[in-house]
Amino acid sequence: MTDSKDKASNAMWGGRFAAGPDAIMEAINASIGFDKRLYAQDIRGSRAHAAMLAAQGIIRDSDAEAIREGLLTVLSEIEAGNFPFRTALEDIHMNVEARLKEVIGEPAGRLHTARSRNDQVATDFRLWVRDQCDAAIAGLDALIRAMLGQAEAGADWVMPGFTHLQTAQPVTWGHHMMAYVEMFARDKSRFEDARKRMNECPLGAAALAGTGFAIDRFATAAALDFDRPMANSLDAVSDRDFALEFLSSSSICAVHLSRLAEELVIWSSAQFRFVAMSDKWSTGSSIMPQKRNPDAAELIRAKIGRILGATVALFTVMKGLPLAYSKDMQEDKEQVFDAADSLMLALAAMAGMIGDLTVNTDKLEAAASSGFSTATDLADWLVREAGLPFRDAHHVTGTLVAMAEAKGCDLPDLSLTEMQSVNPAINQEIYSVLGVHNSVASRQSYGGTAPDQVRAQIARWKERLA
């Protein structure tokens, strides 16, 4: 004797099984716990499918109208939190269809004509991922604008540029911010490219071979704002490269977010004090009253673990699957859902942090002036003004750096006599290149740190965003 839950399950399977699956099979087979997030896409796809069936004369107009109205009722129930999701019905598709039958009766059974859950879920998921690409693009736009605001404010602020986290050469704050603008802009372009590639419609591929009904796949593709239907029914139901591409783009973006978050953590420390985060984005300590912890930045830094983990997980799921559909592919969604949630949260938080960031320009300049940051400018001067080969100029500069280190001073603090003891061609003009402002102003090559170059890049990006 079967209970009501088994009866519901058996009804959806059309009487194939004499008894319902046991609790373990039900638990491993059901996806409604997570794929209910696809409800809006599922209902949208079903409405487009029903309208096409009616237009093609496959179902009656009256049935299509009943289906349309019934689906709107189901949608309102889900959005109001009044929908009775049932694990026994396995997934969002069966839950919606079963509820539709309760709402409108017999016409609901005509909705699934000329389609399968295979093309249905592929369509729903593709619509959802496409929406997430749009959300990522919007989030990156907001972040890029915040970075541009910081860059414009600090186009002249001198700070140390680092290699190996050691002081290398002076750069400007604006130049450093614009480096991330370029990174995040490439991230945005990856999501835009991925969106273009995924914008083909699987609906109508049915289980794997297409359908004998005279459907119009171009009509359903257009109704769902796809560019075209997918050209091969096997491919349409069996691949998830659109999700992999979204995850890959998300992983690269999360790496960039993590790098910036790491810098914010370092820069806000007592040892650097380059920046201060607002109270919105930092927390105190339960025991140390002086602490202001950069928790938001640290959490953003950690998000790459979740997102990259999701990417590896789905690649692993897909790597050995023969055509066409396999139940393994049910494991595609939770990873993508979690990665998308993590990315959108990280983008929003980073945009907020950057927008609220207070920069300590005195600390930046003091740090830029230390650590022999203008040594390369000295070497370049020796090449340009004294005619030394660069390798010789490099050696002379290294000797002067060693001299300054021994005296416990920086290069501009060496006397002209001391410098000339290393190379007599050095004259008073050398001091004009040893100041950090002169150093950054001289870097006029395209893409360089000179304030004029930074402002030109800011103007270019403002124009592009407009």
CSV table of C-alpha atoms in Angstrom, one decimal, residues 57-363:
chain,number,residue,atom,x,y,z
A,57,GLY,CA,-2.3,24.4,-34.0
A,58,ILE,CA,-0.9,21.7,-31.8
A,59,ILE,CA,-3.1,22.6,-28.8
A,60,ARG,CA,-6.3,24.7,-28.7
A,61,ASP,CA,-6.2,28.4,-28.1
A,62,SER,CA,-8.5,27.9,-25.1
A,63,ASP,CA,-6.1,25.4,-23.6
A,64,ALA,CA,-3.1,27.8,-24.2
A,65,GLU,CA,-5.0,30.6,-22.5
A,66,ALA,CA,-5.9,28.4,-19.5
A,67,ILE,CA,-2.3,27.4,-19.2
A,68,ARG,CA,-1.1,31.0,-19.5
A,69,GLU,CA,-3.5,32.2,-16.7
A,70,GLY,CA,-2.8,29.1,-14.6
A,71,LEU,CA,1.0,29.7,-14.8
A,72,LEU,CA,0.5,33.3,-13.7
A,73,THR,CA,-1.4,32.0,-10.7
A,74,VAL,CA,1.4,29.6,-9.8
A,75,LEU,CA,3.9,32.4,-10.2
A,76,SER,CA,2.1,34.6,-7.9
A,77,GLU,CA,1.8,31.8,-5.3
A,78,ILE,CA,5.5,31.2,-5.4
A,79,GLU,CA,6.4,34.9,-5.1
A,80,ALA,CA,4.0,35.3,-2.2
A,81,GLY,CA,5.6,32.3,-0.4
A,82,ASN,CA,2.4,30.3,-0.6
A,83,PHE,CA,3.4,27.5,-2.9
A,84,PRO,CA,3.4,23.9,-1.6
A,85,PHE,CA,6.8,22.6,-2.9
A,86,ARG,CA,6.9,18.8,-2.6
A,87,THR,CA,10.0,16.7,-2.6
A,88,ALA,CA,8.0,13.7,-4.0
A,89,LEU,CA,7.6,15.7,-7.3
A,90,GLU,CA,11.4,15.8,-7.6
A,91,ASP,CA,12.1,19.2,-9.3
A,92,ILE,CA,10.7,22.6,-10.1
A,93,HIS,CA,9.3,21.4,-13.4
A,94,MET,CA,7.1,18.7,-11.9
A,95,ASN,CA,6.1,20.9,-9.0
A,96,VAL,CA,4.9,23.6,-11.3
A,97,GLU,CA,3.1,21.2,-13.7
A,98,ALA,CA,1.4,19.4,-10.8
A,99,ARG,CA,0.2,22.6,-9.3
A,100,LEU,CA,-0.9,23.9,-12.7
A,101,LYS,CA,-3.1,20.8,-13.0
A,102,GLU,CA,-4.7,21.5,-9.6
A,103,VAL,CA,-5.4,25.0,-10.7
A,104,ILE,CA,-6.7,24.5,-14.3
A,105,GLY,CA,-7.4,20.8,-14.6
A,106,GLU,CA,-7.1,18.8,-17.8
A,107,PRO,CA,-5.5,21.5,-20.1
A,108,ALA,CA,-2.4,21.4,-17.9
A,109,GLY,CA,-1.6,17.9,-19.3
A,110,ARG,CA,-1.2,19.4,-22.8
A,111,LEU,CA,1.7,21.8,-21.7
A,112,HIS,CA,4.4,19.1,-21.9
A,113,THR,CA,3.6,18.3,-25.6
A,114,ALA,CA,6.7,18.3,-27.8
A,115,ARG,CA,9.1,18.9,-25.0
A,116,SER,CA,11.1,17.0,-22.3
A,117,ARG,CA,12.4,17.8,-18.9
A,118,ASN,CA,15.8,17.6,-20.6
A,119,ASP,CA,15.3,20.6,-22.9
A,120,GLN,CA,13.1,22.3,-20.3
A,121,VAL,CA,15.8,22.3,-17.6
A,122,ALA,CA,18.5,23.3,-20.1
A,123,THR,CA,16.4,26.3,-21.1
A,124,ASP,CA,15.6,27.3,-17.5
A,125,PHE,CA,19.2,27.0,-16.4
A,126,ARG,CA,20.5,28.9,-19.5
A,127,LEU,CA,18.0,31.7,-18.8
A,128,TRP,CA,19.0,31.9,-15.2
A,129,VAL,CA,22.8,32.0,-16.0
A,130,ARG,CA,22.1,34.6,-18.6
A,131,ASP,CA,20.4,36.7,-15.9
A,132,GLN,CA,23.5,36.2,-13.7
A,133,CYS,CA,25.8,37.4,-16.5
A,134,ASP,CA,23.6,40.6,-16.7
A,135,ALA,CA,23.9,41.0,-12.9
A,136,ALA,CA,27.7,40.5,-13.0
A,137,ILE,CA,28.0,43.1,-15.7
A,138,ALA,CA,25.9,45.6,-13.7
A,139,GLY,CA,27.9,44.9,-10.6
A,140,LEU,CA,31.2,45.4,-12.4
A,141,ASP,CA,30.0,48.6,-13.9
A,142,ALA,CA,29.3,49.9,-10.4
A,143,LEU,CA,32.7,48.8,-9.2
A,144,ILE,CA,34.5,50.3,-12.1
A,145,ARG,CA,32.7,53.6,-11.5
A,146,ALA,CA,33.8,53.5,-7.9
A,147,MET,CA,37.4,52.8,-8.9
A,148,LEU,CA,37.3,55.7,-11.4
A,149,GLY,CA,36.1,58.0,-8.6
A,150,GLN,CA,39.2,57.1,-6.5
A,151,ALA,CA,41.5,57.4,-9.5
A,152,GLU,CA,40.2,60.8,-10.4
A,153,ALA,CA,40.6,62.1,-6.9
A,154,GLY,CA,44.1,60.7,-6.6
A,155,ALA,CA,45.6,61.2,-10.1
A,156,ASP,CA,48.4,63.3,-8.4
A,157,TRP,CA,48.8,61.4,-5.2
A,158,VAL,CA,52.2,59.7,-5.1
A,159,MET,CA,52.5,56.3,-3.5
A,160,PRO,CA,55.0,53.5,-3.7
A,161,GLY,CA,54.7,51.0,-6.5
A,162,PHE,CA,55.7,47.5,-5.4
A,163,THR,CA,57.2,44.4,-6.8
A,164,HIS,CA,57.6,41.4,-4.5
A,165,LEU,CA,55.8,43.7,-2.0
A,166,GLN,CA,59.0,45.7,-1.9
A,167,THR,CA,59.2,49.4,-2.8
A,168,ALA,CA,60.0,49.5,-6.5
A,169,GLN,CA,59.2,52.9,-8.1
A,170,PRO,CA,56.8,55.8,-7.3
A,171,VAL,CA,53.5,55.6,-8.9
A,172,THR,CA,50.2,57.6,-8.4
A,173,TRP,CA,47.2,56.4,-6.5
A,174,GLY,CA,45.2,57.1,-9.6
A,175,HIS,CA,47.4,54.8,-11.7
A,176,HIS,CA,47.1,52.0,-9.1
A,177,MET,CA,43.3,52.3,-9.2
A,178,MET,CA,43.2,52.4,-12.9
A,179,ALA,CA,45.1,49.0,-13.0
A,180,TYR,CA,42.0,47.5,-11.4
A,181,VAL,CA,39.7,49.3,-13.7
A,182,GLU,CA,41.5,47.5,-16.6
A,183,MET,CA,41.2,44.2,-14.8
A,184,PHE,CA,37.5,44.5,-13.9
A,185,ALA,CA,36.8,45.8,-17.5
A,186,ARG,CA,38.2,42.6,-18.9
A,187,ASP,CA,36.1,40.6,-16.4
A,188,LYS,CA,33.1,42.5,-17.7
A,189,SER,CA,34.0,41.7,-21.3
A,190,ARG,CA,34.3,38.0,-20.4
A,191,PHE,CA,30.7,38.0,-19.0
A,192,GLU,CA,29.5,39.9,-22.1
A,193,ASP,CA,31.2,37.4,-24.4
A,194,ALA,CA,29.9,34.4,-22.4
A,195,ARG,CA,26.4,35.9,-22.6
A,196,LYS,CA,26.6,36.2,-26.4
A,197,ARG,CA,27.7,32.5,-26.7
A,198,MET,CA,25.0,31.2,-24.4
A,199,ASN,CA,22.2,33.1,-26.0
A,200,GLU,CA,20.8,30.2,-28.0
A,201,CYS,CA,17.6,28.4,-27.0
A,202,PRO,CA,17.5,24.6,-26.2
A,203,LEU,CA,13.7,24.5,-26.0
A,204,GLY,CA,12.3,22.1,-28.6
A,205,ALA,CA,15.2,19.7,-28.6
A,206,ALA,CA,13.0,17.5,-26.5
A,207,ALA,CA,14.7,14.5,-24.8
A,208,LEU,CA,17.6,14.4,-27.3
A,209,ALA,CA,16.4,13.9,-30.8
A,210,GLY,CA,13.9,16.7,-31.4
A,211,THR,CA,10.2,16.1,-31.9
A,212,GLY,CA,7.8,14.9,-34.6
A,213,PHE,CA,5.4,17.8,-33.8
A,214,ALA,CA,5.5,20.7,-36.1
A,215,ILE,CA,6.9,23.1,-33.6
A,216,ASP,CA,8.4,26.5,-34.3
A,217,ARG,CA,11.7,26.7,-32.3
A,218,PHE,CA,12.5,30.1,-33.7
A,219,ALA,CA,9.3,31.5,-32.2
A,220,THR,CA,10.1,30.2,-28.7
A,221,ALA,CA,13.6,31.4,-29.0
A,222,ALA,CA,12.5,34.9,-29.9
A,223,ALA,CA,9.8,34.9,-27.1
A,224,LEU,CA,12.6,34.1,-24.6
A,225,ASP,CA,14.9,36.8,-26.1
A,226,PHE,CA,17.4,34.2,-27.4
A,227,ASP,CA,19.2,35.0,-30.7
A,228,ARG,CA,18.3,31.7,-32.2
A,229,PRO,CA,17.5,28.1,-31.3
A,230,MET,CA,20.4,25.7,-30.8
A,231,ALA,CA,21.2,23.9,-34.0
A,232,ASN,CA,21.7,20.4,-32.6
A,233,SER,CA,19.3,18.7,-30.3
A,234,LEU,CA,21.9,16.4,-28.7
A,235,ASP,CA,24.1,19.4,-27.9
A,236,ALA,CA,21.2,21.4,-26.6
A,237,VAL,CA,20.3,19.0,-23.8
A,238,SER,CA,23.7,17.6,-23.0
A,239,ASP,CA,26.2,20.4,-22.5
A,240,ARG,CA,26.6,22.9,-19.7
A,241,ASP,CA,29.5,24.8,-21.2
A,242,PHE,CA,27.5,28.0,-20.7
A,243,ALA,CA,27.6,27.4,-16.9
A,244,LEU,CA,31.3,26.5,-17.0
A,245,GLU,CA,32.0,29.7,-18.9
A,246,PHE,CA,30.1,31.7,-16.3
A,247,LEU,CA,32.0,30.0,-13.5
A,248,SER,CA,35.3,30.4,-15.2
A,249,SER,CA,34.6,34.1,-15.7
A,250,SER,CA,33.5,34.4,-12.1
A,251,SER,CA,36.7,32.7,-10.9
A,252,ILE,CA,38.9,35.2,-12.8
A,253,CYS,CA,36.8,38.1,-11.5
A,254,ALA,CA,37.0,36.7,-8.0
A,255,VAL,CA,40.8,36.5,-8.2
A,256,HIS,CA,40.9,40.2,-9.1
A,257,LEU,CA,38.6,41.0,-6.2
A,258,SER,CA,40.7,38.9,-3.9
A,259,ARG,CA,43.9,40.7,-4.9
A,260,LEU,CA,42.3,44.1,-4.3
A,261,ALA,CA,40.9,42.9,-1.0
A,262,GLU,CA,44.4,41.7,0.0
A,263,GLU,CA,45.8,45.2,-0.7
A,264,LEU,CA,43.0,46.8,1.3
A,265,VAL,CA,43.8,44.5,4.2
A,266,ILE,CA,47.5,45.4,4.1
A,267,TRP,CA,47.0,49.1,3.4
A,268,SER,CA,44.5,49.5,6.4
A,269,SER,CA,46.9,47.8,8.8
A,270,ALA,CA,48.7,49.8,11.5
A,271,GLN,CA,52.0,49.1,9.8
A,272,PHE,CA,50.9,50.8,6.5
A,273,ARG,CA,47.9,53.1,7.4
A,274,PHE,CA,47.6,54.0,3.7
A,275,VAL,CA,43.8,53.8,3.9
A,276,ALA,CA,41.0,53.7,6.4
A,277,MET,CA,37.8,51.8,5.9
A,278,SER,CA,34.5,53.2,7.1
A,279,ASP,CA,32.7,51.7,10.0
A,280,LYS,CA,30.3,50.2,7.4
A,281,TRP,CA,32.9,47.8,6.2
A,282,SER,CA,34.9,47.0,9.3
A,283,THR,CA,34.3,45.5,12.7
A,284,GLY,CA,35.7,45.8,16.2
A,285,SER,CA,37.3,43.1,18.4
A,286,SER,CA,35.4,41.5,21.3
A,287,ILE,CA,38.5,41.9,23.6
A,288,MET,CA,40.8,44.5,22.0
A,289,PRO,CA,39.1,47.9,21.9
A,290,GLN,CA,41.7,49.5,19.6
A,291,LYS,CA,41.0,47.1,16.7
A,292,ARG,CA,39.2,47.9,13.5
A,293,ASN,CA,39.2,44.7,11.5
A,294,PRO,CA,38.8,44.7,7.7
A,295,ASP,CA,36.3,41.8,7.8
A,296,ALA,CA,34.5,42.7,4.6
A,297,ALA,CA,37.7,42.7,2.6
A,298,GLU,CA,38.8,39.5,4.2
A,299,LEU,CA,35.5,37.8,3.3
A,300,ILE,CA,35.8,39.0,-0.2
A,301,ARG,CA,39.3,37.6,-0.3
A,302,ALA,CA,38.0,34.2,0.7
A,303,LYS,CA,35.1,34.1,-1.8
A,304,ILE,CA,37.5,32.9,-4.5
A,305,GLY,CA,37.7,29.6,-2.6
A,306,ARG,CA,34.0,29.0,-3.0
A,307,ILE,CA,33.8,30.2,-6.6
A,308,LEU,CA,36.9,28.3,-7.8
A,309,GLY,CA,35.6,25.2,-5.9
A,310,ALA,CA,32.3,25.4,-7.8
A,311,THR,CA,34.2,25.7,-11.1
A,312,VAL,CA,36.3,22.7,-10.4
A,313,ALA,CA,33.3,20.7,-9.2
A,314,LEU,CA,31.2,21.3,-12.4
A,315,PHE,CA,34.2,20.6,-14.6
A,316,THR,CA,34.6,17.3,-12.8
A,317,VAL,CA,30.9,16.5,-13.2
A,318,MET,CA,30.9,17.1,-16.9
A,319,LYS,CA,34.3,15.7,-17.9
A,320,GLY,CA,33.3,12.1,-18.6
A,321,LEU,CA,29.6,12.3,-19.7
A,322,PRO,CA,28.7,10.6,-22.9
A,323,LEU,CA,25.9,12.2,-25.0
A,324,ALA,CA,23.2,13.1,-24.3
A,325,TYR,CA,21.6,13.7,-20.9
A,326,SER,CA,22.7,11.9,-17.7
A,327,LYS,CA,21.4,12.4,-14.2
A,328,ASP,CA,24.9,13.6,-13.2
A,329,MET,CA,23.9,16.9,-14.7
A,330,GLN,CA,21.5,17.5,-11.9
A,331,GLU,CA,24.6,18.3,-9.9
A,332,ASP,CA,25.2,21.4,-12.1
A,333,LYS,CA,23.0,23.9,-10.3
A,334,GLU,CA,23.9,24.1,-6.6
A,335,GLN,CA,27.5,25.0,-7.5
A,336,VAL,CA,26.5,27.7,-9.9
A,337,PHE,CA,23.9,29.1,-7.5
A,338,ASP,CA,26.5,29.4,-4.7
A,339,ALA,CA,29.2,30.9,-7.0
A,340,ALA,CA,26.8,33.5,-8.4
A,341,ASP,CA,25.6,34.4,-4.9
A,342,SER,CA,29.2,34.8,-3.7
A,343,LEU,CA,30.3,36.8,-6.7
A,344,MET,CA,27.4,39.3,-6.6
A,345,LEU,CA,27.8,39.8,-2.9
A,346,ALA,CA,31.6,40.4,-3.3
A,347,LEU,CA,31.1,42.8,-6.2
A,348,ALA,CA,28.5,44.9,-4.2
A,349,ALA,CA,30.7,44.9,-1.1
A,350,MET,CA,33.8,45.9,-2.9
A,351,ALA,CA,32.1,48.8,-4.7
A,352,GLY,CA,30.8,50.0,-1.4
A,353,MET,CA,34.2,49.8,0.3
A,354,ILE,CA,36.0,51.6,-2.6
A,355,GLY,CA,33.4,54.3,-2.6
A,356,ASP,CA,33.8,54.9,1.1
A,357,LEU,CA,37.6,54.5,1.3
A,358,THR,CA,39.6,57.3,3.0
A,359,VAL,CA,43.1,57.7,1.7
A,360,ASN,CA,46.0,59.0,3.9
A,361,THR,CA,48.0,60.9,1.2
A,362,ASP,CA,50.7,61.9,3.6
A,363,LYS,CA,51.4,58.2,4.5
